[in-house]
Amino acid sequence: MHRFALSIIGLGFLFACTAPTPRPAPGDIAAAYQAVGRLQEASREIELAIRMRPRDISLRRQAARIYVEANDSNRAIVHLESAIQFAPRDGALWLDLAEIERDRQNIADAYVAFRRASTLTPTDLRAVSGLALSAENLGFSEEANDAYARWDALKLGLEPGAVE
């Protein structure tokens, strides 16, 4: 009986020592490179991960963040626009796109993306504030005033439309 128990323990030890190490998730290598500022390697690795999983929204968002950090907003936008094709109702994607366009001084494009983001996520303070500011910059006074009222309501913890 003792031999059997020892054999089982020995087999367990053997399997534990020879078990394959888990493979990193797609994007993990890119994240590691990004964390240490090696953005060229990070962009290469994220592109490889996206080739394996082109419809993966989280990989596309990760790619956009890497490219923004690398000062390549054009590539970031390409990835966000691809992600939006797969998930057009994802307000976070629209918000990411809006913020990049705002930072590039593309106010009209930022306005469109902020408007979509605030429609999809009406309680998101960044989306609503971005809409208010971009609408004002474009001279859309009525829409800007409505968005400012929603922004104020959100800051007070009220439901949008509660303050008239």
Coordinates of C-alpha atoms in Angstrom, one line a residue:
M1 CA 0.0 0.0 0.0
H2 CA 2.8 2.4 0.8
R3 CA 4.5 1.7 -2.5
F4 CA 1.2 2.7 -4.3
A5 CA 1.0 6.0 -2.3
L6 CA 4.6 6.8 -3.0
S7 CA 4.1 6.0 -6.7
I8 CA 1.2 8.4 -6.8
I9 CA 3.1 11.1 -5.0
G10 CA 6.1 10.5 -7.4
L11 CA 3.9 10.8 -10.5
G12 CA 2.3 14.0 -9.1
F13 CA 5.8 15.5 -8.6
L14 CA 6.8 14.4 -12.1
F15 CA 3.8 16.0 -13.7
A16 CA 4.3 19.2 -11.6
C17 CA 7.9 19.5 -12.7
T18 CA 7.2 18.8 -16.4
A19 CA 4.0 20.7 -16.8
P20 CA 4.2 23.2 -19.6
T21 CA 4.5 26.8 -18.7
P22 CA 1.4 28.8 -19.6
R23 CA 1.7 30.9 -22.8
P24 CA 1.5 34.6 -22.4
A25 CA -1.8 36.1 -23.4
P26 CA -1.8 38.0 -26.7
G27 CA -0.6 41.5 -26.0
D28 CA 1.3 40.6 -22.8
I29 CA 4.7 40.9 -24.5
A30 CA 3.7 44.2 -26.1
A31 CA 2.6 45.5 -22.7
A32 CA 5.9 44.4 -21.1
Y33 CA 7.9 46.3 -23.8
Q34 CA 5.6 49.4 -23.4
A35 CA 6.1 49.4 -19.7
V36 CA 9.8 49.9 -20.1
G37 CA 9.5 52.4 -22.9
R38 CA 10.5 50.2 -25.8
L39 CA 7.7 51.3 -28.0
Q40 CA 9.1 50.1 -31.3
E41 CA 9.2 46.5 -29.9
A42 CA 5.8 47.0 -28.3
S43 CA 4.3 48.1 -31.6
R44 CA 5.8 45.1 -33.4
E45 CA 4.5 42.7 -30.8
I46 CA 1.0 44.2 -30.7
E47 CA 0.8 44.0 -34.5
L48 CA 1.7 40.3 -34.3
A49 CA -1.0 39.7 -31.7
I50 CA -3.6 41.5 -33.8
R51 CA -2.7 39.4 -36.8
M52 CA -3.6 36.3 -34.8
R53 CA -6.8 37.9 -33.4
P54 CA -7.9 40.8 -35.7
R55 CA -11.3 41.2 -34.1
D56 CA -10.0 41.4 -30.6
I57 CA -11.2 44.8 -29.4
S58 CA -8.9 44.9 -26.3
L59 CA -5.9 44.3 -28.5
R60 CA -7.0 47.1 -30.8
R61 CA -7.3 49.5 -27.8
Q62 CA -4.0 48.4 -26.5
A63 CA -2.4 49.1 -29.9
A64 CA -4.0 52.5 -30.0
R65 CA -2.5 53.3 -26.5
I66 CA 0.9 52.1 -27.7
Y67 CA 0.8 54.3 -30.8
V68 CA -0.4 57.3 -28.9
E69 CA 2.5 57.0 -26.5
A70 CA 4.8 56.6 -29.6
N71 CA 3.4 59.8 -31.0
D72 CA 1.8 58.0 -34.0
S73 CA -1.8 59.1 -33.7
N74 CA -2.5 58.0 -37.3
R75 CA -1.8 54.4 -36.5
A76 CA -3.8 54.7 -33.2
I77 CA -6.8 56.0 -35.1
V78 CA -6.5 53.1 -37.6
H79 CA -6.8 50.6 -34.8
L80 CA -9.6 52.4 -33.1
E81 CA -11.6 52.7 -36.3
S82 CA -11.1 49.0 -37.0
A83 CA -12.3 48.2 -33.5
I84 CA -15.4 50.4 -34.0
Q85 CA -16.3 48.4 -37.1
F86 CA -16.4 45.3 -34.9
A87 CA -18.1 47.0 -31.9
P88 CA -19.9 50.2 -33.0
R89 CA -21.8 50.5 -29.8
D90 CA -18.8 50.5 -27.5
G91 CA -18.7 54.0 -26.1
A92 CA -15.2 53.7 -24.7
L93 CA -13.8 53.2 -28.2
W94 CA -15.6 56.3 -29.4
L95 CA -14.3 58.2 -26.4
D96 CA -10.7 57.1 -27.1
L97 CA -11.1 58.2 -30.7
A98 CA -12.5 61.6 -29.7
E99 CA -9.7 62.3 -27.3
I100 CA -7.1 61.5 -29.9
E101 CA -8.8 63.8 -32.4
R102 CA -9.1 66.5 -29.9
D103 CA -5.4 66.3 -29.1
R104 CA -4.7 66.5 -32.8
Q105 CA -6.8 69.7 -32.9
N106 CA -9.3 68.0 -35.3
I107 CA -12.3 69.6 -33.5
A108 CA -14.9 68.5 -36.0
D109 CA -13.8 64.9 -35.9
A110 CA -13.5 65.0 -32.1
Y111 CA -17.1 66.5 -31.9
V112 CA -18.5 63.6 -33.9
A113 CA -16.8 61.0 -31.8
F114 CA -17.6 62.8 -28.5
R115 CA -21.2 63.0 -29.6
R116 CA -21.4 59.3 -30.4
A117 CA -19.6 58.5 -27.1
S118 CA -22.0 60.6 -25.0
T119 CA -25.0 59.0 -26.8
L120 CA -23.7 55.5 -26.0
T121 CA -22.5 56.4 -22.5
P122 CA -24.7 59.3 -21.3
T123 CA -23.3 59.2 -17.8
D124 CA -19.6 59.3 -18.8
L125 CA -18.3 62.6 -17.6
R126 CA -15.4 62.7 -20.1
A127 CA -17.8 62.1 -23.0
V128 CA -20.3 64.7 -22.0
S129 CA -17.6 67.3 -21.1
G130 CA -15.8 66.7 -24.4
L131 CA -19.1 67.1 -26.3
A132 CA -19.8 70.4 -24.5
L133 CA -16.4 71.8 -25.3
S134 CA -16.2 70.6 -28.9
A135 CA -19.8 71.8 -29.7
E136 CA -18.9 75.2 -28.2
N137 CA -15.7 75.4 -30.3
L138 CA -17.7 74.7 -33.4
G139 CA -20.3 77.3 -32.6
F140 CA -23.1 74.8 -31.8
S141 CA -24.4 76.9 -28.9
E142 CA -27.7 75.1 -28.2
E143 CA -26.0 71.7 -28.2
A144 CA -23.1 73.0 -26.1
N145 CA -25.5 74.5 -23.5
D146 CA -27.4 71.2 -23.3
A147 CA -24.2 69.3 -22.9
Y148 CA -23.0 71.8 -20.2
A149 CA -26.2 71.2 -18.3
R150 CA -25.7 67.4 -18.5
W151 CA -22.1 67.9 -17.4
D152 CA -23.2 69.9 -14.4
A153 CA -25.9 67.3 -13.5
L154 CA -23.3 64.6 -13.7
K155 CA -20.9 66.5 -11.5
L156 CA -23.7 66.8 -8.9
G157 CA -24.5 63.1 -9.1
L158 CA -27.8 63.7 -10.8
E159 CA -29.2 61.9 -13.8
P160 CA -28.7 63.6 -17.1
G161 CA -31.6 65.9 -17.9
A162 CA -32.4 66.4 -14.2
V163 CA -31.2 70.0 -14.2
E164 CA -33.0 72.3 -16.6

